[in-house]
Short mmCIF file of C-alpha atoms and ligand atoms in Angstrom, two decimals:
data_model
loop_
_atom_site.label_atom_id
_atom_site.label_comp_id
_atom_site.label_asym_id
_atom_site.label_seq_id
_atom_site.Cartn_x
_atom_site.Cartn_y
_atom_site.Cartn_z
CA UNK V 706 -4.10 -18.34 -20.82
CA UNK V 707 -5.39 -15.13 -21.02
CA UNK V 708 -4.69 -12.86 -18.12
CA UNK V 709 -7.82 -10.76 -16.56
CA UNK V 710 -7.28 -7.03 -16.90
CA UNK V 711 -6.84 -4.58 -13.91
CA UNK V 712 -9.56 -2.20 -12.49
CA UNK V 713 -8.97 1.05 -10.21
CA UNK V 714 -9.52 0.51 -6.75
CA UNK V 715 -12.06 2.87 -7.02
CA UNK V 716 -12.94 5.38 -3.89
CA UNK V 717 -13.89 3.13 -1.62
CA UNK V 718 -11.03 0.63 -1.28
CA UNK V 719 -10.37 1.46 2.14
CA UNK V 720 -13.29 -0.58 3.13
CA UNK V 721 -11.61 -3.85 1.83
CA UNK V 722 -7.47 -3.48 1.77
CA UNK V 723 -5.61 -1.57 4.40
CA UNK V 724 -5.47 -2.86 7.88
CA UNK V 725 -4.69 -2.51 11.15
CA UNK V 726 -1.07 -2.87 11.65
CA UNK V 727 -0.15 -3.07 7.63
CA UNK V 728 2.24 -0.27 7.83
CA UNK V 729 4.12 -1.37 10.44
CA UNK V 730 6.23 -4.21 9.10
CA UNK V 731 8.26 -3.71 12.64
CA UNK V 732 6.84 -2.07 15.41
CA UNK V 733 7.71 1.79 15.62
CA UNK V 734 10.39 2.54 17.53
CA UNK V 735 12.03 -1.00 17.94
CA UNK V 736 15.87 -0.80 17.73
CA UNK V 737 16.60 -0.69 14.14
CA UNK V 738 12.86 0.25 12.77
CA UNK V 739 13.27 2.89 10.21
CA UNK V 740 10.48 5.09 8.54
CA UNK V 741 10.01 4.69 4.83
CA UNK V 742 7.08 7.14 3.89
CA UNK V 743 6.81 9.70 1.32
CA UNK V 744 3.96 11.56 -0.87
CA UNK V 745 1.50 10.20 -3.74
CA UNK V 746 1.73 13.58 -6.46
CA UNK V 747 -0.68 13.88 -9.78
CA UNK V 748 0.21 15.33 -12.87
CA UNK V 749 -0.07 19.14 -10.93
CA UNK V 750 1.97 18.25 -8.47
CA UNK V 751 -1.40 18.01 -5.66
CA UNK V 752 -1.66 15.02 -3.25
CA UNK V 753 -3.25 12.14 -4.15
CA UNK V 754 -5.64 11.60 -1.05
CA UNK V 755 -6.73 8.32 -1.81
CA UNK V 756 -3.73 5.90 -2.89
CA UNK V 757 -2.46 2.56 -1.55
CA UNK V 758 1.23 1.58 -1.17
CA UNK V 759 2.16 -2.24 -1.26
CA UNK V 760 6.25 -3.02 -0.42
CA UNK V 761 7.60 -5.88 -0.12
CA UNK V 762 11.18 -6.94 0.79
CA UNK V 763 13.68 -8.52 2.01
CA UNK V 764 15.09 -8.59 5.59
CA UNK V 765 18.98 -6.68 6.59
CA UNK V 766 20.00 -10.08 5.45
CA UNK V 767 18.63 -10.15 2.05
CA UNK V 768 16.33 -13.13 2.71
CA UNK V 769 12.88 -13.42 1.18
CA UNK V 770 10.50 -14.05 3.75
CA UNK V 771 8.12 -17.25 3.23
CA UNK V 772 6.45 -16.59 6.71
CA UNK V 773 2.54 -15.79 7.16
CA UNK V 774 1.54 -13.14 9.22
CA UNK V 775 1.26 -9.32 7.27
CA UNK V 776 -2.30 -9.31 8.25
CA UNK V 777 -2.39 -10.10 12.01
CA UNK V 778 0.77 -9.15 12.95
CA UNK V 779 2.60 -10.67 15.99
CA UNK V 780 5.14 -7.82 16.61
CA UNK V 781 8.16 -10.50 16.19
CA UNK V 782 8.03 -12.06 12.34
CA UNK V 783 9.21 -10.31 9.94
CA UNK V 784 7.28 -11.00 6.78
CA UNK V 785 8.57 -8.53 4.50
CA UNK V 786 4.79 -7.17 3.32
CA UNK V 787 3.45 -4.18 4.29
CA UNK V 788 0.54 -1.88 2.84
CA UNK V 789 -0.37 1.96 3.62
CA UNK V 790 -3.31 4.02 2.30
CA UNK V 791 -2.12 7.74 1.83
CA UNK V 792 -3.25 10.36 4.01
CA UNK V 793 -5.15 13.64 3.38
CA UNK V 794 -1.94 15.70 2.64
CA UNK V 795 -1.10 12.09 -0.04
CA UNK V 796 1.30 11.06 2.50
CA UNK V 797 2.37 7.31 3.38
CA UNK V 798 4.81 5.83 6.16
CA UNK V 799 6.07 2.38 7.21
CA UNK V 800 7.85 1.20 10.14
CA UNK V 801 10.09 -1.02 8.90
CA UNK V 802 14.03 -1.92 8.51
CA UNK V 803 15.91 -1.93 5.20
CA UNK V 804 16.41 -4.50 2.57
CA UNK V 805 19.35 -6.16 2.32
CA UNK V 806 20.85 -7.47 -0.95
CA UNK V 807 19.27 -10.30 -2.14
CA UNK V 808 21.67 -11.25 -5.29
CA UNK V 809 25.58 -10.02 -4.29
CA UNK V 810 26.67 -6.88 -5.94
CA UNK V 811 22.80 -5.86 -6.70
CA UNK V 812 21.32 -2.54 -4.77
CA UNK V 813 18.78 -3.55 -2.60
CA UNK V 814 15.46 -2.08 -3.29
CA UNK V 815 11.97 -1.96 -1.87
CA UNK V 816 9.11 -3.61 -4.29
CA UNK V 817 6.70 -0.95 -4.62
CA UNK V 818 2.79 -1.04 -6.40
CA UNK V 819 0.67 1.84 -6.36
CA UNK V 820 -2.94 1.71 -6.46
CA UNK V 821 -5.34 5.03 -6.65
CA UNK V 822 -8.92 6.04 -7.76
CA UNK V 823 -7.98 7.32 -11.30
CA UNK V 824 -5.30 5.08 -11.61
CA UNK V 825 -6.79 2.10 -13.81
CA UNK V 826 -4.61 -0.17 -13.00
CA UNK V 827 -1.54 -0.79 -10.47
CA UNK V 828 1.87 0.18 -11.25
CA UNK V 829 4.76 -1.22 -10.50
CA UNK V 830 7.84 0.27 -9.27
CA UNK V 831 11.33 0.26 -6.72
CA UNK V 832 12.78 2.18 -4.13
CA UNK V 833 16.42 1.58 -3.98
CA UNK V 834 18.36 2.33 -1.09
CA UNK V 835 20.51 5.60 -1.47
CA UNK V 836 23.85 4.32 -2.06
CA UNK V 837 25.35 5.58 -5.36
CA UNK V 838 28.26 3.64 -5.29
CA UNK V 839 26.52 -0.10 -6.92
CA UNK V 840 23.94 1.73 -9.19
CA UNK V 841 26.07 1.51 -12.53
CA UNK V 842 25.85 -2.21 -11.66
CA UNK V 843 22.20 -2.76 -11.34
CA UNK V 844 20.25 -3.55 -15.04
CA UNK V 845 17.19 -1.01 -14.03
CA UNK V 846 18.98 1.68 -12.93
CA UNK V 847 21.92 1.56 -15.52
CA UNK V 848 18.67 1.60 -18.51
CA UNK V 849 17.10 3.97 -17.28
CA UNK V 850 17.72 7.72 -18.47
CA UNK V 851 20.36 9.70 -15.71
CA UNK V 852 17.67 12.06 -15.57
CA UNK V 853 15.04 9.88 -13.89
CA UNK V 854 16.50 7.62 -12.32
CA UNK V 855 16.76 9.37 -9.04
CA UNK V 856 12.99 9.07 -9.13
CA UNK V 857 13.72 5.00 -7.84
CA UNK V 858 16.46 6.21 -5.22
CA UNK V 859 14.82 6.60 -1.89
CA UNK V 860 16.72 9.76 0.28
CA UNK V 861 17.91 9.92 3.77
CA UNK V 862 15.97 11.83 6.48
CA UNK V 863 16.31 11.56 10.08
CA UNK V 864 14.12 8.70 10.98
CA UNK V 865 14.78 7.28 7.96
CA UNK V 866 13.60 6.92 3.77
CA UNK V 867 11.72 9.10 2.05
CA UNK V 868 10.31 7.76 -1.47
CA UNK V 869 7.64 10.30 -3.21
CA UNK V 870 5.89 8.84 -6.10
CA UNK V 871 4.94 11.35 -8.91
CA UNK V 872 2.12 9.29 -10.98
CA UNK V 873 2.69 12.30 -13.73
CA UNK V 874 4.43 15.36 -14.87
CA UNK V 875 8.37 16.31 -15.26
CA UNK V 876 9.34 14.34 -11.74
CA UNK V 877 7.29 11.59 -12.94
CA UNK V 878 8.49 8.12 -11.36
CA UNK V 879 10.16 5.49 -13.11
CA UNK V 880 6.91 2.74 -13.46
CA UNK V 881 8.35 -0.88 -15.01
CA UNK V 882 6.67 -4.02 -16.57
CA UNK V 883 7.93 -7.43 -16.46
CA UNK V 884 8.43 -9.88 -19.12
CA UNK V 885 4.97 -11.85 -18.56
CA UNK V 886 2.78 -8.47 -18.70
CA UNK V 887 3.64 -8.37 -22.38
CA UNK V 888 1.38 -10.06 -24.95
CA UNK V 889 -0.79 -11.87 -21.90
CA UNK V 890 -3.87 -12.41 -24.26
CA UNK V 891 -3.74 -15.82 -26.01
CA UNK L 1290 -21.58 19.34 -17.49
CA UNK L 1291 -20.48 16.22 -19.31
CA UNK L 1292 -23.39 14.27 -20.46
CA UNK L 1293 -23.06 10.59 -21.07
CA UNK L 1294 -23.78 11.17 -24.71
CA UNK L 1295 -20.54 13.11 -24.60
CA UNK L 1296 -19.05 10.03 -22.80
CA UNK L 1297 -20.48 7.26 -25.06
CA UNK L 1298 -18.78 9.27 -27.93
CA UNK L 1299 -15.42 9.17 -26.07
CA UNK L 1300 -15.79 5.51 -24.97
CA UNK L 1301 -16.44 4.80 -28.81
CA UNK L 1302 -13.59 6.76 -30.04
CA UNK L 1303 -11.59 4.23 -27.73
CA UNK L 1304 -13.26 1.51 -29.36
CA UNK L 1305 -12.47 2.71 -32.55
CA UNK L 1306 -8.68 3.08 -31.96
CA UNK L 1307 -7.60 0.36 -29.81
CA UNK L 1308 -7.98 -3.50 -28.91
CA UNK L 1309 -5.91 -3.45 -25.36
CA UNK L 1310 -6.67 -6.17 -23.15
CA UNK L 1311 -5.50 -4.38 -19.95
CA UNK L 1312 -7.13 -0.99 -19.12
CA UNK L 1313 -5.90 1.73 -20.89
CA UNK L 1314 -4.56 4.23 -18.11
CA UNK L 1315 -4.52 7.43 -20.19
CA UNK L 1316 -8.54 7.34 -20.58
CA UNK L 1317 -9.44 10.62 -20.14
CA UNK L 1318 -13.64 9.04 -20.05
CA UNK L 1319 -12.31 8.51 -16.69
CA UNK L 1320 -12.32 11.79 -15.78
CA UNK L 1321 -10.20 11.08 -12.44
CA UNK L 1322 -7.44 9.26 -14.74
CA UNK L 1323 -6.49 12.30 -16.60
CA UNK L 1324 -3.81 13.71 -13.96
CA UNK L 1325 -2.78 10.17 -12.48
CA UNK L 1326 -1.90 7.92 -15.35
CA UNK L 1327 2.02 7.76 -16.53
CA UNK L 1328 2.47 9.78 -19.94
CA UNK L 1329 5.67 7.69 -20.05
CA UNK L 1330 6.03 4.10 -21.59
CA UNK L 1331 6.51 1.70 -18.51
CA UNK L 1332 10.34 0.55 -18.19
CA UNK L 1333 10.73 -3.15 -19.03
CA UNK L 1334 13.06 -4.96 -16.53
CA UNK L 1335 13.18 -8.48 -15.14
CA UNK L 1336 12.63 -9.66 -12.05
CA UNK L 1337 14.61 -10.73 -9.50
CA UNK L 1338 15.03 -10.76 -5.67
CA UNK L 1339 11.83 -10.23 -3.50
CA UNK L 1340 9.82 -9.48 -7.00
CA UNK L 1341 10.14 -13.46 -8.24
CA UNK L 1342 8.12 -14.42 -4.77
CA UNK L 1343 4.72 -13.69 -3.60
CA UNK L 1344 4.09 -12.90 0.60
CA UNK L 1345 2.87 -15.62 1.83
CA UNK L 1346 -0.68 -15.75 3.68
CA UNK L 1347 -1.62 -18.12 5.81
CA UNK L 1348 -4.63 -18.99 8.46
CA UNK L 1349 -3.09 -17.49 11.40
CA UNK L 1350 -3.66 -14.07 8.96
CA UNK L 1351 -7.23 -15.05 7.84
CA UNK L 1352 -10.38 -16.54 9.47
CA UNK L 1353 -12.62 -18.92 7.51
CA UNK L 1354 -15.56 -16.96 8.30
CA UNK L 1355 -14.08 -13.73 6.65
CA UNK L 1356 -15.88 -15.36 3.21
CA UNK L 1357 -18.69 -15.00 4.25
CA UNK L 1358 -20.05 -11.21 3.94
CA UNK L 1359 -23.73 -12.24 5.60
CA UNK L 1360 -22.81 -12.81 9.26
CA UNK L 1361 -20.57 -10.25 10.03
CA UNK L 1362 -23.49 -8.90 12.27
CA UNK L 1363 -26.50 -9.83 14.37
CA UNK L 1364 -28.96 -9.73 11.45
CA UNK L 1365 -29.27 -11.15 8.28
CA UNK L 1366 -28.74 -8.39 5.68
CA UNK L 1367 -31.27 -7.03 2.80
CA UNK L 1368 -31.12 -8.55 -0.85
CA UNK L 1369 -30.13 -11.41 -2.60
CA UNK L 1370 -27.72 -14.14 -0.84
CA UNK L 1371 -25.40 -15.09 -4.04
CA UNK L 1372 -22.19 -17.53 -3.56
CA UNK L 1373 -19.02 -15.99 -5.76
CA UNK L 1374 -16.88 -18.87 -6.42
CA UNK L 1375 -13.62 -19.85 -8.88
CA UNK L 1376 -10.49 -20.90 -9.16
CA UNK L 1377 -7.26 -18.24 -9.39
CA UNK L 1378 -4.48 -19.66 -11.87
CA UNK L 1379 -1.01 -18.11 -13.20
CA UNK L 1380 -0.63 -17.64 -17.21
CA UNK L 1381 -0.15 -20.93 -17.78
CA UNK L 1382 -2.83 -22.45 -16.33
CA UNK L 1383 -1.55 -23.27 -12.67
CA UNK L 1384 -3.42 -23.20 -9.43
CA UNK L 1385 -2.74 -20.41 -7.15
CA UNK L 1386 -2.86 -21.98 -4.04
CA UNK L 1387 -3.08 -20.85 -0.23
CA UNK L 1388 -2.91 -17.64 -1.51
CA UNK L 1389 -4.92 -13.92 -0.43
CA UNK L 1390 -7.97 -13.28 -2.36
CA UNK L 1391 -9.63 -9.55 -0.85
CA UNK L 1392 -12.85 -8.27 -1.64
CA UNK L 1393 -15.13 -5.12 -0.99
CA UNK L 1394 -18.33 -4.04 -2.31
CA UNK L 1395 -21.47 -1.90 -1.98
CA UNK L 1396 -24.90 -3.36 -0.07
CA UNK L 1397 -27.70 -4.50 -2.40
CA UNK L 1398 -28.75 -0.43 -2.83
CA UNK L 1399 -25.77 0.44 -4.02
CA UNK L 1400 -24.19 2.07 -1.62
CA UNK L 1401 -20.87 1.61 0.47
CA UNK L 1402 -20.44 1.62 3.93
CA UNK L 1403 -17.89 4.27 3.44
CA UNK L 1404 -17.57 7.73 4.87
CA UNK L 1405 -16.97 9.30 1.27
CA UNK L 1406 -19.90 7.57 -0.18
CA UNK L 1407 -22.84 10.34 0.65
CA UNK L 1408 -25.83 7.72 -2.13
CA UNK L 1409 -29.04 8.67 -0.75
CA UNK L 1410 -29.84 5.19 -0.64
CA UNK L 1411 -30.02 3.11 2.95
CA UNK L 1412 -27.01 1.60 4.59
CA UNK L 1413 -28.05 -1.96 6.17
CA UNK L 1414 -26.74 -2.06 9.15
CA UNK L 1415 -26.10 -6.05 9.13
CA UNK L 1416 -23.62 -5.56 6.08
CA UNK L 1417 -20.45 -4.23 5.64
CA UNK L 1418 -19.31 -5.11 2.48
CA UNK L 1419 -15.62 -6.55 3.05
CA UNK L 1420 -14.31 -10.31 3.06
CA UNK L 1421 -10.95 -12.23 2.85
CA UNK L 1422 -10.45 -15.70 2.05
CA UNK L 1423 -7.51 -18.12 0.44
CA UNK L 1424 -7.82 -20.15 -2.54
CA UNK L 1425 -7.68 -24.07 -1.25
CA UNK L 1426 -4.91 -26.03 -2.99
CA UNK L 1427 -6.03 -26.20 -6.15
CA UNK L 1428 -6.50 -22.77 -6.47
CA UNK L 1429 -10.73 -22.22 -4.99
CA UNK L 1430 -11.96 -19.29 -3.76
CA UNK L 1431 -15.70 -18.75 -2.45
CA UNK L 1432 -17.78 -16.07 -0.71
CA UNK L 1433 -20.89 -15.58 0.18
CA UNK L 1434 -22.43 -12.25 0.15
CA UNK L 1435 -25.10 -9.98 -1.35
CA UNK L 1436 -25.81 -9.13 -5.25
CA UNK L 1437 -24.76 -5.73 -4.87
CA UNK L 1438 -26.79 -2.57 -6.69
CA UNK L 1439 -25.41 -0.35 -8.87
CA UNK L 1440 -24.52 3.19 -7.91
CA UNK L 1441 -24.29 6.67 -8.94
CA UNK L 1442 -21.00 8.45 -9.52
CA UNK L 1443 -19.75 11.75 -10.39
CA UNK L 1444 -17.59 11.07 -13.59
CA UNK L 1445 -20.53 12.98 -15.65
CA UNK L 1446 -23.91 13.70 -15.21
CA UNK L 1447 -26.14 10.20 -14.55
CA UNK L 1448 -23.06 8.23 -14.44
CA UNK L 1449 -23.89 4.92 -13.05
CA UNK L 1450 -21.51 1.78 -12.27
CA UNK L 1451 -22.82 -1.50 -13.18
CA UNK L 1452 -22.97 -3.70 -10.45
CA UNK L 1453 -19.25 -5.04 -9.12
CA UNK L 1454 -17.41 -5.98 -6.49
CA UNK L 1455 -13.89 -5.20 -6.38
CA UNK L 1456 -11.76 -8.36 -5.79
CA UNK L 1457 -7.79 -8.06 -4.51
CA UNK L 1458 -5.15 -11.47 -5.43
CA UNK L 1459 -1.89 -11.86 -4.95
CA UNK L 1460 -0.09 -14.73 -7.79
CA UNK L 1461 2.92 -16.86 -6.80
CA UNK L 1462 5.21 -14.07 -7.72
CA UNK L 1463 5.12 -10.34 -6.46
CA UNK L 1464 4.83 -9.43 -10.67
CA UNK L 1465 1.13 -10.90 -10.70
CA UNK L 1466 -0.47 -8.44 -8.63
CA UNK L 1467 -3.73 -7.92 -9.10
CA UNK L 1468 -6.40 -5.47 -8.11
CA UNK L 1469 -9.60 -5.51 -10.40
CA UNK L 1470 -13.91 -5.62 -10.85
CA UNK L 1471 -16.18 -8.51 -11.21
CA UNK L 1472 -19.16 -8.15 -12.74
CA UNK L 1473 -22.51 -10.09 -13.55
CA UNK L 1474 -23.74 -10.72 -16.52
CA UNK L 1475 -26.37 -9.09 -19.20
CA UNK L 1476 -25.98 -5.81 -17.13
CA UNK L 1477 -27.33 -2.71 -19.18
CA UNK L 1478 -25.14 -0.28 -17.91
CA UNK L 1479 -22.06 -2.20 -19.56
CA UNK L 1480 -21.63 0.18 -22.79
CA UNK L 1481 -21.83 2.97 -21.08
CA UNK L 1482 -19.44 2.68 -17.93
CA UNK L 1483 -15.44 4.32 -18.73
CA UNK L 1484 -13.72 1.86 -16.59
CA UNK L 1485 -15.58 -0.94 -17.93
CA UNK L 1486 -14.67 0.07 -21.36
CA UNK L 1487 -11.29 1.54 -20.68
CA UNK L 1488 -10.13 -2.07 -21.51
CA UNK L 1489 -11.33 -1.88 -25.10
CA UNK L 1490 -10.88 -5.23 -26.19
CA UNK L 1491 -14.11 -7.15 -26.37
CA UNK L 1492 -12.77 -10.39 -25.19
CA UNK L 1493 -11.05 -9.23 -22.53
CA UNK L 1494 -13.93 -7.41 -21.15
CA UNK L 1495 -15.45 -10.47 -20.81
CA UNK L 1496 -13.21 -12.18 -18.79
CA UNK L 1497 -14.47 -9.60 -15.71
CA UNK L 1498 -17.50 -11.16 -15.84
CA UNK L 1499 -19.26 -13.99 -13.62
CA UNK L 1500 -21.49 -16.39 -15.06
CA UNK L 1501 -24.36 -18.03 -13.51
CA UNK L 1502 -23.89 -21.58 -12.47
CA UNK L 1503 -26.85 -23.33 -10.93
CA UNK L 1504 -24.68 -26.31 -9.54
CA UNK L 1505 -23.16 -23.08 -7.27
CA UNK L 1506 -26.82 -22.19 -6.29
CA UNK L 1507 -27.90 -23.62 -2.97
CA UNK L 1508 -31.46 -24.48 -2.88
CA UNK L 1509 -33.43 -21.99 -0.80
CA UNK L 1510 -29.97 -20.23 0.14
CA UNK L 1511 -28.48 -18.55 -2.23
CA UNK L 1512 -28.09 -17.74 -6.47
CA UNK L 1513 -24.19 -19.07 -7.66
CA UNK L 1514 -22.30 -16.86 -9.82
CA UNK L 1515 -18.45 -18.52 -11.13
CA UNK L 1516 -15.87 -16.06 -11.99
CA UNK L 1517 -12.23 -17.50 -12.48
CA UNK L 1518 -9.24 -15.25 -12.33
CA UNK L 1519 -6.30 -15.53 -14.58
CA UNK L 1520 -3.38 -13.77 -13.23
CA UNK L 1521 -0.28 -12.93 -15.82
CA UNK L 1522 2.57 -15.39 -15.95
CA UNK L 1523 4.71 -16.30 -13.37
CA UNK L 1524 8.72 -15.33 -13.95
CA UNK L 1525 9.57 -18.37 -11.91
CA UNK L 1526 9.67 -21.69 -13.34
CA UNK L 1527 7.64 -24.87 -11.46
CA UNK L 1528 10.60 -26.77 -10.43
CA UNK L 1529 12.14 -23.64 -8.77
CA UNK L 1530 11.64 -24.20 -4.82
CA UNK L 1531 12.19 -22.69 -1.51
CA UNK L 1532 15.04 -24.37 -1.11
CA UNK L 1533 17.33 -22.79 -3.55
CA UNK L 1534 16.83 -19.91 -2.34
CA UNK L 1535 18.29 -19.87 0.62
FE1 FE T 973 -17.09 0.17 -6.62
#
């Protein structure tokens, strides 16, 4: 079968995809909630005012959730999906709590996709937690080039992650394809 | 300014040189893509972990009469009723069941109830352009809504979009994200539209756009458009289950 290609979300996607409540996977300030946020960057380095952020994770215990519930929220199940549109300044924050390993020995890692106007179709990436000490383990991060790779590493900050995506240029993030989005026309 | 001469020679240049049957994202007829697409090759890895499973949606997270775009307020809306119907399947030809389909669009005059869309053509107050539903167990969507008008754009001077609406799906495994454009058929402003023809592969243009099925029109209701969606291939094999997972 062939697969359907991608299209931008265009300028006006706020009208159909973010939510109230899709950023905050926990509630804000619940024992344990973290903030993972960061900036959307073009090729110049300016904000990217109107992106969209998808993660989705595991829990602490490295469980994949199979619960409904990322779109009405009831401020107790943790379903592991979140979504953010960027701000003005390109800027994007969850409330959430971090992954935890969900094969032993593997870095846990946030599933990131990016969507923009300009962007013609989503892009896939990860936002590993910063712990240096399992990366040499981990298939992605040992391929990649030492150079970039800290483009996938989330840092600390005081509340919690921060994970910038550069969609261009010399910081340019680390964007991946899986084995099925090769050759998907029959 | 960029005229869409200038455009149509660009769009044919990508014609010329490629058959891609996913956008191209370093399309510079897209004037907006020229800063935001990767100039390096994406990094091929495998799966695993949270990316071999989908989120799950379920009816607690949508309401049945989110599908239906023409009673979200106290009047019926301006232009044509149509019914948007298919099924979503995986590469190899399986249902996506119970799972998210999103979509948002602009009123029959083109224009979207959107702050950042300034079209001097009317809003209608009795549509706002957004629904949600989930496929039924063998993989169905269907809305209702409005044929929606094409619209002027800033990507050159008298850019137009053909008419669309943007549709959001989620596969059975995080990999088979989709975000893309329906579209209808025979429209005129097909050769000359960049994201259109930033997939430059005829065949796969196609497959972004509806046909008309009169068995989906509803006598003295509404015109029926059908527009399946094939997502790329699921890393997970059928026989894997919840189970083994935990
Ligand atoms: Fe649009």
């Amino acid at each position: 079968m062939s697969a359907a290609p991608g299209q931008t979300v265009g300028p006006f996607f706020h009208l159909g995809l973010p939510y109230e409540g899709g950023n905050d996977l926990v509630p804000p300030g619940r024992a344990g909630a973290i903030r993972l946020h960061g900036r959307v960057l073009d090729g110049d380095g300016v904000a990217v005012p109107d992106a969209m952020i998808e993660i989705w994770q595991a829990d602490p215990d490295g469980k994949v959730c199979r619960v409904p519930g990322s779109l009405r929220r009831d401020g107790w199940t943790f379903t592991g999906f979140g979504r953010a549109a960027t701000d003005a300044d390109g800027h994007y924050w969850f409330s959430t709590v971090e992954p935890g390993e969900t094969q032993p020995g593997r870095p846990p890692f946030f599933a990131v996709t990016v969507f923009a106007r300009g962007l013609l179709d989503r892009l896939f990436t990860r936002a590993y937690l910063p712990d240096p000490d399992v990366y040499g383990a981990d298939p992605l991060l040992g391929a990649v080039a030492p150079a970039r790779r800290h483009t996938l590493v989330a840092t600390r900050d005081e509340q919690g992650l921060v994970f910038d995506i550069h969609l261009q240029g010399p910081r340019e993030t680390v964007f991946l394809s899986f084995p099925k989005h090769r050759g998907v026309w029959a | 300014m960029t005229t869409q001469a200038d455009i149509d020679r660009e769009i044919q240049a990508g014609l010329d040189s490629s058959r891609e049957h996913q956008p191209r994202l370093d399309y510079p007829a897209y004037r907006s893509s020229i800063l935001r697409h990767p100039t390096k090759a994406l990094q091929p890895v495998d799966p695993e972990g949270v990316e071999l499973w989908a989120p799950c949606f379920g009816h607690s997270d949508v309401g049945e009469a989110e599908a239906d775009l023409t009673i979200q307020h106290s009047g019926e809306p301006q232009g044509s009723r149509i019914t948007v119907s298919g099924r979503v399947l995986d590469g190899d030809g399986r249902a996506v069941p119970h799972q998210l389909v999103e979509i948002w669009q602009a009123n029959a005059a083109g224009r979207y109830a959107h702050l950042r869309d300034q079209h001097p053509a009317p809003l209608d107050p009795n549509f706002s352009g957004q629904g949600r539903c989930l496929t039924d167990a063998d993989g169905w969507y269907k809305f209702t809504t409005i044929q929606p008008g094409p619209y002027p754009w800033r990507n050159h001077l008298n850019a137009w979009r053909p008419a669309h609406i943007h549709f959001s799906l989620f596969g059975t495994d995080f990999t088979q994200r989709l975000v893309t454009q329906m579209y209808f058929p025979g429209d005129p402003l097909f050769p000359l539209d960049p994201i259109f023809q930033s997939v430059t592969d005829p065949k796969a243009r196609e497959a972004l756009i509806a046909t008309y099925e009169h068995d989906l029109t509803s006598p003295e209701f509404s015109l029926g458009y059908r527009w399946d969606i094939v997502l790329t291939g699921s890393h997970r094999t059928p026989l894997d289950t919840d189970e083994e997972l935990a």
